[in-house]
Amino acid sequence: MSKIKVVHYINQFFAGIGGEEKAHVEPELREGVVGPGMALNAGFKGEAEIVATVICGDSYFNENLEEAQKTILEMIKSQEPDLFIAGPAFNAGRYGVACGTITAAVQDELGIPALTGMYEENPGVDMFRKEIYIAATRDSAAGMRQAVQVMVPLALKLVNNEEIGSPEEEGYHPKGIRKNFFTEQRGSARAVDMLLKKLKGEEFVTEFPMPDFDRVEPAAALKDLSKAKIAIVTSGGIVPKGNPDHIESSSASKYGEYDISGFDNLTAETHETAHGGYDPVYANLDADRVIPVDVLRQYEKEGKIGELHRYFYTTVGNGTAVASSKAFSEEIGQKLIDDGVDAVILTST
Amino acid sequence: MVKGIEKYGIPVVHMCTVVPISMTVGANRIVPTIAIPHPLGNPNLDEKEEYNLRKRLVDKALDALVTEVDGQTVFE
Protein backbone atom coordinates (compact mmCIF):
# COMPACT_ATOMS: atom_id res chain seq x y z
CA MET A 1 0.00 0.00 0.00
CA SER A 2 1.22 3.45 -0.81
CA LYS A 3 1.88 5.97 1.91
CA ILE A 4 -1.12 7.57 3.57
CA LYS A 5 -1.33 11.23 2.52
CA VAL A 6 -1.92 13.61 5.40
CA VAL A 7 -2.78 17.31 5.44
CA HIS A 8 -1.98 19.11 8.69
CA TYR A 9 -3.52 22.32 10.07
CA ILE A 10 -1.62 24.64 12.42
CA ASN A 11 -1.85 28.26 13.56
CA GLN A 12 0.52 31.16 12.90
CA PHE A 13 2.36 30.57 16.15
CA PHE A 14 3.26 26.94 15.53
CA ALA A 15 4.16 27.80 11.93
CA GLY A 16 6.76 30.19 13.28
CA ILE A 17 5.18 33.20 11.55
CA GLY A 18 4.71 35.07 14.80
CA GLY A 19 2.74 35.48 18.00
CA GLU A 20 -0.30 37.59 18.66
CA GLU A 21 0.90 40.40 16.38
CA LYS A 22 0.50 37.92 13.50
CA ALA A 23 -2.76 36.32 14.66
CA HIS A 24 -4.64 38.05 11.83
CA VAL A 25 -2.78 36.29 8.98
CA GLU A 26 -5.03 34.70 6.35
CA PRO A 27 -5.02 31.02 5.40
CA GLU A 28 -1.97 29.77 3.55
CA LEU A 29 -1.13 26.39 2.04
CA ARG A 30 2.44 25.16 2.21
CA GLU A 31 3.87 22.04 0.69
CA GLY A 32 5.26 19.49 3.08
CA VAL A 33 5.63 19.58 6.79
CA VAL A 34 5.87 22.64 9.07
CA GLY A 35 6.62 22.91 12.80
CA PRO A 36 4.82 20.35 14.99
CA GLY A 37 4.04 18.28 11.88
CA MET A 38 7.59 17.00 12.10
CA ALA A 39 6.88 15.22 15.36
CA LEU A 40 3.75 13.67 13.87
CA ASN A 41 5.62 12.60 10.75
CA ALA A 42 8.30 10.97 12.86
CA GLY A 43 5.54 9.18 14.79
CA PHE A 44 4.07 7.80 11.56
CA LYS A 45 7.36 6.00 10.88
CA GLY A 46 6.85 6.03 7.14
CA GLU A 47 3.34 4.65 7.21
CA ALA A 48 1.85 8.08 6.58
CA GLU A 49 3.30 11.40 5.54
CA ILE A 50 2.26 15.03 5.84
CA VAL A 51 2.17 16.28 2.23
CA ALA A 52 0.89 19.76 2.94
CA THR A 53 0.27 22.14 5.85
CA VAL A 54 -2.47 24.72 6.08
CA ILE A 55 -1.65 27.70 8.29
CA CYS A 56 -4.07 30.33 9.54
CA GLY A 57 -3.93 33.06 12.17
CA ASP A 58 -6.11 32.32 15.20
CA SER A 59 -7.78 35.72 15.27
CA TYR A 60 -8.39 35.69 11.52
CA PHE A 61 -10.06 32.31 11.78
CA ASN A 62 -12.30 33.20 14.71
CA GLU A 63 -13.29 36.60 13.37
CA ASN A 64 -14.09 35.21 9.90
CA LEU A 65 -15.41 31.77 10.77
CA GLU A 66 -17.38 31.07 7.60
CA GLU A 67 -14.98 32.53 5.09
CA ALA A 68 -11.90 31.02 6.73
CA GLN A 69 -13.55 27.63 6.89
CA LYS A 70 -14.47 27.76 3.20
CA THR A 71 -10.99 28.78 2.06
CA ILE A 72 -9.25 26.22 4.25
CA LEU A 73 -11.55 23.40 3.12
CA GLU A 74 -10.71 24.22 -0.51
CA MET A 75 -7.00 24.12 0.30
CA ILE A 76 -7.33 20.75 2.01
CA LYS A 77 -9.49 19.33 -0.77
CA SER A 78 -6.96 20.35 -3.41
CA GLN A 79 -4.41 18.00 -1.81
CA GLU A 80 -6.74 14.97 -1.89
CA PRO A 81 -5.50 13.65 1.46
CA ASP A 82 -6.40 10.31 3.02
CA LEU A 83 -6.26 11.78 6.48
CA PHE A 84 -6.50 15.20 8.12
CA ILE A 85 -4.95 16.27 11.41
CA ALA A 86 -5.37 19.64 13.15
CA GLY A 87 -3.16 20.92 15.96
CA PRO A 88 -2.88 19.77 18.67
CA ALA A 89 -4.18 23.01 20.17
CA PHE A 90 -3.34 22.16 23.80
CA ASN A 91 -5.08 24.85 25.93
CA ALA A 92 -5.15 27.63 23.30
CA GLY A 93 -8.82 28.61 23.05
CA ARG A 94 -9.06 30.24 19.63
CA TYR A 95 -6.72 27.64 18.15
CA GLY A 96 -8.94 24.94 19.65
CA VAL A 97 -12.05 26.44 18.07
CA ALA A 98 -10.24 26.58 14.71
CA CYS A 99 -8.97 22.99 14.95
CA GLY A 100 -12.39 21.69 15.99
CA THR A 101 -14.26 23.61 13.29
CA ILE A 102 -11.95 22.46 10.49
CA THR A 103 -11.72 18.87 11.70
CA ALA A 104 -15.53 18.59 11.83
CA ALA A 105 -15.88 20.18 8.39
CA VAL A 106 -13.26 17.90 6.79
CA GLN A 107 -14.94 14.86 8.28
CA ASP A 108 -18.51 15.87 7.42
CA GLU A 109 -18.13 17.79 4.17
CA LEU A 110 -15.13 16.12 2.57
CA GLY A 111 -15.73 12.69 4.09
CA ILE A 112 -12.06 12.35 5.02
CA PRO A 113 -11.02 10.80 8.36
CA ALA A 114 -9.98 13.65 10.63
CA LEU A 115 -8.54 14.11 14.08
CA THR A 116 -7.43 16.90 16.37
CA GLY A 117 -6.02 17.14 19.90
CA MET A 118 -6.68 19.46 22.86
CA TYR A 119 -6.44 19.87 26.61
CA GLU A 120 -9.69 19.10 28.41
CA GLU A 121 -10.42 22.72 29.38
CA ASN A 122 -10.02 24.04 25.84
CA PRO A 123 -13.45 25.43 24.84
CA GLY A 124 -13.05 23.54 21.55
CA VAL A 125 -13.48 20.25 23.41
CA ASP A 126 -17.02 20.90 24.57
CA MET A 127 -17.94 22.46 21.24
CA PHE A 128 -16.88 19.51 19.10
CA ARG A 129 -16.38 16.39 21.24
CA LYS A 130 -19.63 14.81 20.11
CA GLU A 131 -18.83 15.18 16.42
CA ILE A 132 -15.15 14.36 16.15
CA TYR A 133 -12.29 12.52 17.78
CA ILE A 134 -10.27 14.90 19.94
CA ALA A 135 -7.14 13.38 21.45
CA ALA A 136 -6.65 14.37 25.08
CA THR A 137 -3.41 16.34 25.40
CA ARG A 138 -1.65 18.32 28.08
CA ASP A 139 -2.21 22.06 28.44
CA SER A 140 0.94 23.27 26.69
CA ALA A 141 3.25 22.41 23.83
CA ALA A 142 5.56 20.73 26.35
CA GLY A 143 3.08 17.88 25.97
CA MET A 144 3.80 17.38 22.25
CA ARG A 145 5.50 14.02 22.74
CA GLN A 146 2.53 12.66 24.68
CA ALA A 147 0.17 14.11 22.06
CA VAL A 148 1.99 12.28 19.27
CA GLN A 149 1.81 9.02 21.20
CA VAL A 150 -1.98 9.32 21.36
CA MET A 151 -2.70 10.96 18.02
CA VAL A 152 -0.61 8.78 15.71
CA PRO A 153 -2.18 5.39 16.58
CA LEU A 154 -5.66 6.92 16.71
CA ALA A 155 -5.19 8.62 13.33
CA LEU A 156 -3.95 5.41 11.73
CA LYS A 157 -6.90 3.48 13.12
CA LEU A 158 -9.29 6.08 11.73
CA VAL A 159 -7.79 6.05 8.26
CA ASN A 160 -7.51 2.25 8.18
CA ASN A 161 -11.09 1.94 9.32
CA GLU A 162 -10.14 -0.11 12.34
CA GLU A 163 -12.30 -0.33 15.39
CA ILE A 164 -11.73 2.49 17.85
CA GLY A 165 -11.66 1.45 21.49
CA SER A 166 -13.05 3.33 24.46
CA PRO A 167 -11.92 6.88 25.28
CA GLU A 168 -9.84 5.50 28.18
CA GLU A 169 -8.06 2.97 25.98
CA GLU A 170 -7.39 5.30 23.07
CA GLY A 171 -6.89 8.57 24.93
CA TYR A 172 -9.53 10.77 23.31
CA HIS A 173 -12.18 12.98 24.91
CA PRO A 174 -15.38 10.96 25.42
CA LYS A 175 -17.88 11.55 22.63
CA GLY A 176 -20.89 10.60 24.70
CA ILE A 177 -21.52 7.36 22.81
CA ARG A 178 -22.79 4.29 24.61
CA LYS A 179 -21.78 0.90 23.30
CA ASN A 180 -23.37 -2.40 24.28
CA PHE A 181 -21.14 -5.24 25.36
CA PHE A 182 -21.35 -8.39 27.44
CA THR A 183 -19.81 -8.52 30.88
CA GLU A 184 -19.06 -11.41 33.19
CA GLN A 185 -21.31 -10.15 35.95
CA ARG A 186 -24.92 -9.06 35.77
CA GLY A 187 -25.96 -5.53 36.63
CA SER A 188 -27.26 -6.22 40.14
CA ALA A 189 -23.97 -7.81 41.20
CA ARG A 190 -21.97 -4.91 39.76
CA ALA A 191 -24.20 -2.38 41.48
CA VAL A 192 -23.80 -4.11 44.87
CA ASP A 193 -20.03 -4.27 44.36
CA MET A 194 -19.96 -0.58 43.66
CA LEU A 195 -22.11 0.20 46.68
CA LEU A 196 -19.88 -1.88 48.97
CA LYS A 197 -16.83 -0.06 47.69
CA LYS A 198 -18.53 3.26 48.27
CA LEU A 199 -19.50 2.27 51.83
CA LYS A 200 -15.92 1.29 52.55
CA GLY A 201 -14.72 4.55 51.13
CA GLU A 202 -12.84 2.76 48.35
CA GLU A 203 -12.48 4.03 44.82
CA PHE A 204 -15.03 2.86 42.31
CA VAL A 205 -15.81 3.69 38.71
CA THR A 206 -19.37 4.51 37.77
CA GLU A 207 -20.74 2.95 34.60
CA PHE A 208 -22.76 6.03 33.79
CA PRO A 209 -21.34 9.39 34.82
CA MET A 210 -24.11 11.91 35.29
CA PRO A 211 -24.02 14.57 32.60
CA ASP A 212 -22.69 17.85 33.86
CA PHE A 213 -25.29 20.48 32.96
CA ASP A 214 -23.25 23.42 33.96
CA ARG A 215 -25.77 26.09 33.11
CA VAL A 216 -27.14 29.07 34.97
CA GLU A 217 -30.70 30.30 34.54
CA PRO A 218 -30.85 33.73 32.94
CA ALA A 219 -31.32 36.41 35.59
CA ALA A 220 -34.38 38.63 35.31
CA ALA A 221 -34.07 41.69 33.07
CA LEU A 222 -33.60 45.16 34.53
CA LYS A 223 -36.85 47.02 35.09
CA ASP A 224 -35.49 50.54 34.91
CA LEU A 225 -32.16 51.24 33.26
CA SER A 226 -32.15 54.82 34.54
CA LYS A 227 -31.97 53.56 38.12
CA ALA A 228 -29.60 50.66 37.52
CA LYS A 229 -26.09 50.44 38.90
CA ILE A 230 -23.99 48.79 36.23
CA ALA A 231 -20.56 47.25 36.72
CA ILE A 232 -17.89 46.34 34.19
CA VAL A 233 -16.09 43.01 34.37
CA THR A 234 -13.56 41.85 31.78
CA SER A 235 -11.39 38.89 30.92
CA GLY A 236 -9.46 41.19 28.57
CA GLY A 237 -6.83 42.05 31.16
CA ILE A 238 -7.33 45.84 31.32
CA VAL A 239 -5.37 47.22 34.29
CA PRO A 240 -4.08 50.58 35.48
CA LYS A 241 -0.84 51.46 33.71
CA GLY A 242 2.03 49.45 35.13
CA ASN A 243 -0.19 46.50 36.15
CA PRO A 244 0.19 47.26 39.89
CA ASP A 245 -0.97 43.81 41.07
CA HIS A 246 1.11 41.95 38.49
CA ILE A 247 -1.76 40.00 36.97
CA GLU A 248 -0.13 37.31 34.85
CA SER A 249 -0.31 37.53 31.04
CA SER A 250 -1.52 33.93 30.89
CA SER A 251 -2.83 31.35 33.36
CA ALA A 252 -3.84 34.19 35.68
CA SER A 253 -3.88 33.34 39.37
CA LYS A 254 -5.76 36.48 40.42
CA TYR A 255 -8.12 39.24 39.41
CA GLY A 256 -7.92 42.98 39.98
CA GLU A 257 -10.42 45.45 41.42
CA TYR A 258 -9.79 49.01 40.31
CA ASP A 259 -11.44 52.33 40.99
CA ILE A 260 -12.65 54.14 37.87
CA SER A 261 -14.74 56.77 39.65
CA GLY A 262 -12.28 59.46 38.60
CA PHE A 263 -12.25 58.54 34.91
CA ASP A 264 -14.42 59.78 32.06
CA ASN A 265 -12.23 58.06 29.52
CA LEU A 266 -9.35 55.59 29.62
CA THR A 267 -6.15 56.55 27.81
CA ALA A 268 -2.73 55.19 26.99
CA GLU A 269 -1.40 57.21 29.94
CA THR A 270 -3.76 55.65 32.47
CA HIS A 271 -4.56 52.07 31.44
CA GLU A 272 -3.20 49.14 29.49
CA THR A 273 -3.76 45.42 29.06
CA ALA A 274 -1.91 42.65 30.87
CA HIS A 275 -3.31 40.01 28.50
CA GLY A 276 -0.73 37.94 26.63
CA GLY A 277 -3.21 36.18 24.35
CA TYR A 278 -3.98 38.92 21.85
CA ASP A 279 -2.14 41.73 20.11
CA PRO A 280 -2.09 44.42 22.86
CA VAL A 281 -1.41 47.42 20.60
CA TYR A 282 -5.04 48.58 20.25
CA ALA A 283 -6.02 48.09 23.88
CA ASN A 284 -2.87 49.83 25.10
CA LEU A 285 -3.64 52.88 22.97
CA ASP A 286 -7.23 53.08 24.19
CA ALA A 287 -8.54 50.65 26.80
CA ASP A 288 -12.11 51.84 26.14
CA ARG A 289 -11.87 49.48 23.17
CA VAL A 290 -12.07 46.64 25.67
CA ILE A 291 -14.08 48.19 28.52
CA PRO A 292 -16.41 51.00 27.43
CA VAL A 293 -15.88 53.37 30.36
CA ASP A 294 -16.21 56.46 28.14
CA VAL A 295 -19.65 55.56 26.78
CA LEU A 296 -21.03 54.35 30.11
CA ARG A 297 -19.79 57.52 31.83
CA GLN A 298 -21.58 59.62 29.24
CA TYR A 299 -24.77 57.57 29.73
CA GLU A 300 -24.48 58.04 33.48
CA LYS A 301 -24.26 61.80 33.02
CA GLU A 302 -27.22 61.79 30.62
CA GLY A 303 -29.24 59.71 33.09
CA LYS A 304 -29.67 56.82 30.66
CA ILE A 305 -28.19 54.50 33.27
CA GLY A 306 -28.38 55.05 37.02
CA GLU A 307 -24.72 54.67 37.87
CA LEU A 308 -21.47 53.19 36.61
CA HIS A 309 -20.14 51.14 39.51
CA ARG A 310 -17.07 52.63 41.13
CA TYR A 311 -14.92 49.52 40.59
CA PHE A 312 -14.29 47.36 37.58
CA TYR A 313 -13.07 43.80 37.89
CA THR A 314 -10.51 42.34 35.56
CA THR A 315 -8.51 39.25 34.87
CA VAL A 316 -6.62 37.69 31.99
CA GLY A 317 -8.61 34.98 30.24
CA ASN A 318 -5.69 33.26 28.55
CA GLY A 319 -5.18 29.60 29.34
CA THR A 320 -6.60 30.43 32.75
CA ALA A 321 -7.93 27.36 34.55
CA VAL A 322 -11.70 27.03 34.62
CA ALA A 323 -11.45 26.46 38.37
CA SER A 324 -9.66 29.82 38.78
CA SER A 325 -12.20 31.73 36.69
CA LYS A 326 -14.97 30.15 38.66
CA ALA A 327 -13.41 31.12 41.97
CA PHE A 328 -12.73 34.70 40.76
CA SER A 329 -16.25 35.18 39.47
CA GLU A 330 -17.84 33.84 42.65
CA GLU A 331 -15.85 36.33 44.72
CA ILE A 332 -16.58 39.13 42.29
CA GLY A 333 -20.29 38.23 42.24
CA GLN A 334 -20.47 38.42 46.02
CA LYS A 335 -18.78 41.85 46.04
CA LEU A 336 -21.16 43.12 43.37
CA ILE A 337 -24.17 41.92 45.38
CA ASP A 338 -22.81 43.57 48.53
CA ASP A 339 -22.33 46.82 46.61
CA GLY A 340 -25.86 46.76 45.23
CA VAL A 341 -24.89 46.30 41.58
CA ASP A 342 -27.92 45.57 39.36
CA ALA A 343 -26.32 44.37 36.14
CA VAL A 344 -22.95 43.52 34.63
CA ILE A 345 -21.37 44.15 31.25
CA LEU A 346 -18.68 41.51 30.82
CA THR A 347 -16.31 41.90 27.93
CA SER A 348 -13.95 39.31 26.47
CA THR A 349 -11.21 39.54 23.91
CA MET B 1 -16.92 34.24 34.68
CA VAL B 2 -20.39 34.93 33.29
CA LYS B 3 -22.02 32.04 35.09
CA GLY B 4 -20.21 32.67 38.38
CA ILE B 5 -21.72 36.17 38.51
CA GLU B 6 -25.14 35.43 37.03
CA LYS B 7 -25.59 32.73 39.69
CA TYR B 8 -26.18 35.57 42.15
CA GLY B 9 -29.18 36.68 40.11
CA ILE B 10 -27.42 39.64 38.52
CA PRO B 11 -28.08 39.81 34.77
CA VAL B 12 -24.83 39.66 32.80
CA VAL B 13 -24.44 40.60 29.16
CA HIS B 14 -21.39 39.02 27.54
CA MET B 15 -19.79 41.19 24.86
CA CYS B 16 -17.37 39.11 22.85
CA THR B 17 -16.19 38.41 19.32
CA VAL B 18 -16.13 34.61 19.30
CA VAL B 19 -19.81 33.90 19.91
CA PRO B 20 -19.46 30.08 19.79
CA ILE B 21 -17.14 30.22 22.80
CA SER B 22 -19.64 32.38 24.67
CA MET B 23 -22.37 29.83 23.84
CA THR B 24 -20.16 27.03 25.14
CA VAL B 25 -19.37 28.76 28.41
CA GLY B 26 -23.08 29.35 28.97
CA ALA B 27 -23.66 33.10 28.67
CA ASN B 28 -27.38 33.89 28.45
CA ARG B 29 -27.22 37.36 26.92
CA ILE B 30 -24.60 37.71 24.20
CA VAL B 31 -23.64 40.74 22.10
CA PRO B 32 -21.21 40.00 19.25
CA THR B 33 -18.36 42.49 19.00
CA ILE B 34 -15.86 43.73 16.41
CA ALA B 35 -12.56 41.89 16.77
CA ILE B 36 -10.57 39.94 19.34
CA PRO B 37 -7.91 42.60 20.12
CA HIS B 38 -10.46 45.47 20.06
CA PRO B 39 -13.94 44.13 20.78
CA LEU B 40 -15.44 47.58 21.36
CA GLY B 41 -13.49 49.63 18.89
CA ASN B 42 -12.02 49.81 15.44
CA PRO B 43 -8.65 51.51 15.05
CA ASN B 44 -9.33 52.08 11.34
CA LEU B 45 -12.06 54.60 12.12
CA ASP B 46 -11.48 58.16 13.23
CA GLU B 47 -12.01 58.90 16.90
CA LYS B 48 -15.58 60.13 16.59
CA GLU B 49 -16.73 57.26 14.37
CA GLU B 50 -15.09 54.77 16.67
CA TYR B 51 -16.85 56.28 19.68
CA ASN B 52 -20.19 56.03 17.88
CA LEU B 53 -19.49 52.41 17.00
CA ARG B 54 -18.81 51.68 20.67
CA LYS B 55 -21.98 53.53 21.64
CA ARG B 56 -24.05 51.35 19.32
CA LEU B 57 -22.54 48.21 20.84
CA VAL B 58 -23.16 49.44 24.39
CA ASP B 59 -26.75 50.30 23.39
CA LYS B 60 -27.20 46.70 22.29
CA ALA B 61 -25.78 45.46 25.58
CA LEU B 62 -28.13 47.71 27.57
CA ASP B 63 -31.05 46.53 25.44
CA ALA B 64 -30.07 42.96 26.25
CA LEU B 65 -30.08 43.77 29.97
CA VAL B 66 -33.66 45.10 29.89
CA THR B 67 -34.90 42.16 27.77
CA GLU B 68 -36.19 39.00 29.44
CA VAL B 69 -34.67 35.85 27.93
CA ASP B 70 -35.55 32.24 28.60
CA GLY B 71 -32.35 30.75 27.24
CA GLN B 72 -29.13 31.69 25.49
CA THR B 73 -29.86 34.66 23.26
CA VAL B 74 -27.59 36.46 20.82
CA PHE B 75 -28.44 40.15 20.34
CA GLU B 76 -27.22 40.84 16.80
GROMACS .gro file of N, CA, C and O in nm, chain A residues 9-10 23-29 54-77 84 94 97-99 101-103 105-106 109-110, chain B residues 36:
model
  184
    9TYR      N    1  -0.313   2.093   0.984
    9TYR     CA    2  -0.352   2.232   1.007
    9TYR      C    3  -0.285   2.284   1.133
    9TYR      O    4  -0.291   2.219   1.239
   10ILE      N    5  -0.220   2.400   1.124
   10ILE     CA    6  -0.162   2.464   1.242
   10ILE      C    7  -0.187   2.615   1.239
   10ILE      O    8  -0.227   2.669   1.136
   23ALA      N    9  -0.159   3.720   1.453
   23ALA     CA   10  -0.276   3.632   1.466
   23ALA      C   11  -0.382   3.661   1.360
   23ALA      O   12  -0.478   3.587   1.345
   24HIS      N   13  -0.364   3.769   1.285
   24HIS     CA   14  -0.464   3.805   1.183
   24HIS      C   15  -0.428   3.750   1.045
   24HIS      O   16  -0.497   3.779   0.950
   25VAL      N   17  -0.318   3.672   1.032
   25VAL     CA   18  -0.278   3.629   0.898
   25VAL      C   19  -0.382   3.534   0.838
   25VAL      O   20  -0.444   3.454   0.905
   26GLU      N   21  -0.401   3.548   0.706
   26GLU     CA   22  -0.503   3.470   0.635
   26GLU      C   23  -0.450   3.331   0.603
   26GLU      O   24  -0.330   3.306   0.608
   27PRO      N   25  -0.542   3.240   0.567
   27PRO     CA   26  -0.502   3.102   0.540
   27PRO      C   27  -0.396   3.091   0.430
   27PRO      O   28  -0.399   3.168   0.333
   28GLU      N   29  -0.307   2.997   0.449
   28GLU     CA   30  -0.197   2.977   0.355
   28GLU      C   31  -0.171   2.827   0.346
   28GLU      O   32  -0.177   2.755   0.445
   29LEU      N   33  -0.143   2.780   0.224
   29LEU     CA   34  -0.113   2.639   0.204
   29LEU      C   35   0.034   2.624   0.172
   29LEU      O   36   0.086   2.689   0.082
   54VAL      N   37  -0.168   2.350   0.619
   54VAL     CA   38  -0.247   2.472   0.608
   54VAL      C   39  -0.223   2.553   0.735
   54VAL      O   40  -0.229   2.499   0.846
   55ILE      N   41  -0.196   2.682   0.715
   55ILE     CA   42  -0.165   2.770   0.829
   55ILE      C   43  -0.267   2.884   0.828
   55ILE      O   44  -0.297   2.940   0.722
   56CYS      N   45  -0.317   2.917   0.946
   56CYS     CA   46  -0.407   3.033   0.954
   56CYS      C   47  -0.391   3.100   1.089
   56CYS      O   48  -0.372   3.033   1.190
   57GLY      N   49  -0.399   3.232   1.092
   57GLY     CA   50  -0.393   3.306   1.217
   57GLY      C   51  -0.516   3.279   1.301
   57GLY      O   52  -0.627   3.272   1.249
   58ASP      N   53  -0.498   3.266   1.432
   58ASP     CA   54  -0.611   3.232   1.520
   58ASP      C   55  -0.719   3.340   1.522
   58ASP      O   56  -0.837   3.310   1.523
   59SER      N   57  -0.677   3.466   1.524
   59SER     CA   58  -0.778   3.572   1.527
   59SER      C   59  -0.850   3.578   1.393
   59SER      O   60  -0.972   3.593   1.388
   60TYR      N   61  -0.773   3.566   1.283
   60TYR     CA   62  -0.839   3.569   1.152
   60TYR      C   63  -0.946   3.461   1.146
   60TYR      O   64  -1.059   3.486   1.105
   61PHE      N   65  -0.912   3.342   1.187
   61PHE     CA   66  -1.006   3.231   1.178
   61PHE      C   67  -1.133   3.260   1.258
   61PHE      O   68  -1.245   3.248   1.208
   62ASN      N   69  -1.114   3.303   1.383
   62ASN     CA   70  -1.230   3.320   1.471
   62ASN      C   71  -1.315   3.442   1.436
   62ASN      O   72  -1.433   3.445   1.465
   63GLU      N   73  -1.252   3.541   1.374
   63GLU     CA   74  -1.329   3.660   1.337
   63GLU      C   75  -1.396   3.643   1.202
   63GLU      O   76  -1.484   3.719   1.165
   64ASN      N   77  -1.352   3.543   1.124
   64ASN     CA   78  -1.409   3.521   0.990
   64ASN      C   79  -1.444   3.374   0.973
   64ASN      O   80  -1.405   3.310   0.875
   65LEU      N   81  -1.518   3.321   1.071
   65LEU     CA   82  -1.541   3.177   1.077
   65LEU      C   83  -1.582   3.115   0.944
   65LEU      O   84  -1.520   3.018   0.898
   66GLU      N   85  -1.684   3.172   0.880
   66GLU     CA   86  -1.738   3.107   0.760
   66GLU      C   87  -1.641   3.113   0.643
   66GLU      O   88  -1.616   3.014   0.575
   67GLU      N   89  -1.587   3.234   0.623
   67GLU     CA   90  -1.498   3.253   0.509
   67GLU      C   91  -1.370   3.170   0.526
   67GLU      O   92  -1.324   3.104   0.433
   68ALA      N   93  -1.314   3.175   0.646
   68ALA     CA   94  -1.190   3.102   0.673
   68ALA      C   95  -1.212   2.953   0.651
   68ALA      O   96  -1.132   2.884   0.587
   69GLN      N   97  -1.324   2.905   0.701
   69GLN     CA   98  -1.355   2.763   0.689
   69GLN      C   99  -1.363   2.722   0.542
   69GLN      O  100  -1.309   2.620   0.501
   70LYS      N  101  -1.429   2.806   0.462
   70LYS     CA  102  -1.447   2.776   0.320
   70LYS      C  103  -1.311   2.770   0.249
   70LYS      O  104  -1.280   2.675   0.177
   71THR      N  105  -1.230   2.872   0.271
   71THR     CA  106  -1.099   2.878   0.206
   71THR      C  107  -1.013   2.759   0.245
   71THR      O  108  -0.948   2.695   0.161
   72ILE      N  109  -1.012   2.729   0.375
   72ILE     CA  110  -0.925   2.622   0.425
   72ILE      C  111  -0.972   2.487   0.372
   72ILE      O  112  -0.891   2.403   0.333
   73LEU      N  113  -1.102   2.467   0.366
   73LEU     CA  114  -1.155   2.340   0.312
   73LEU      C  115  -1.110   2.321   0.167
   73LEU      O  116  -1.071   2.212   0.127
   74GLU      N  117  -1.116   2.429   0.089
   74GLU     CA  118  -1.071   2.422  -0.051
   74GLU      C  119  -0.924   2.380  -0.058
   74GLU      O  120  -0.884   2.298  -0.139
   75MET      N  121  -0.844   2.442   0.029
   75MET     CA  122  -0.700   2.412   0.030
   75MET      C  123  -0.677   2.264   0.062
   75MET      O  124  -0.594   2.198   0.000
   76ILE      N  125  -0.750   2.215   0.160
   76ILE     CA  126  -0.733   2.075   0.201
   76ILE      C  127  -0.778   1.983   0.088
   76ILE      O  128  -0.709   1.886   0.053
   77LYS      N  129  -0.892   2.016   0.029
   77LYS     CA  130  -0.949   1.933  -0.077
   77LYS      C  131  -0.852   1.921  -0.194
   77LYS      O  132  -0.836   1.815  -0.254
   84PHE      N  133  -0.672   1.380   0.774
   84PHE     CA  134  -0.650   1.520   0.812
   84PHE      C  135  -0.625   1.529   0.963
   84PHE      O  136  -0.694   1.465   1.042
   94ARG      N  137  -0.868   2.994   2.102
   94ARG     CA  138  -0.906   3.024   1.963
   94ARG      C  139  -0.852   2.918   1.869
   94ARG      O  140  -0.918   2.880   1.772
   97VAL      N  141  -1.082   2.624   1.884
   97VAL     CA  142  -1.205   2.644   1.807
   97VAL      C  143  -1.175   2.621   1.658
   97VAL      O  144  -1.252   2.556   1.587
   98ALA      N  145  -1.062   2.674   1.612
   98ALA     CA  146  -1.024   2.658   1.471
   98ALA      C  147  -1.003   2.510   1.439
   98ALA      O  148  -1.058   2.458   1.340
   99CYS      N  149  -0.926   2.440   1.520
   99CYS     CA  150  -0.897   2.299   1.495
   99CYS      C  151  -1.026   2.217   1.494
   99CYS      O  152  -1.046   2.131   1.407
  101THR      N  153  -1.340   2.323   1.441
  101THR     CA  154  -1.426   2.361   1.329
  101THR      C  155  -1.379   2.293   1.200
  101THR      O  156  -1.459   2.234   1.126
  102ILE      N  157  -1.249   2.301   1.173
  102ILE     CA  158  -1.195   2.246   1.049
  102ILE      C  159  -1.203   2.093   1.050
  102ILE      O  160  -1.238   2.031   0.950
  103THR      N  161  -1.169   2.033   1.163
  103THR     CA  162  -1.172   1.887   1.170
  103THR      C  163  -1.314   1.836   1.143
  103THR      O  164  -1.334   1.741   1.066
  105ALA      N  165  -1.550   1.990   0.977
  105ALA     CA  166  -1.588   2.018   0.839
  105ALA      C  167  -1.522   1.919   0.743
  105ALA      O  168  -1.585   1.873   0.646
  106VAL      N  169  -1.395   1.886   0.767
  106VAL     CA  170  -1.326   1.790   0.679
  106VAL      C  171  -1.395   1.654   0.687
  106VAL      O  172  -1.422   1.589   0.586
  109GLU      N  173  -1.791   1.728   0.552
  109GLU     CA  174  -1.813   1.779   0.417
  109GLU      C  175  -1.725   1.711   0.314
  109GLU      O  176  -1.766   1.690   0.201
  110LEU      N  177  -1.601   1.678   0.353
  110LEU     CA  178  -1.513   1.612   0.257
  110LEU      C  179  -1.514   1.460   0.274
  110LEU      O  180  -1.463   1.387   0.189
  385ILE      N  181  -1.113   4.045   1.809
  385ILE     CA  182  -1.057   3.994   1.934
  385ILE      C  183  -0.971   4.099   2.006
  385ILE      O  184  -0.992   4.124   2.124
   0.00000   0.00000   0.00000
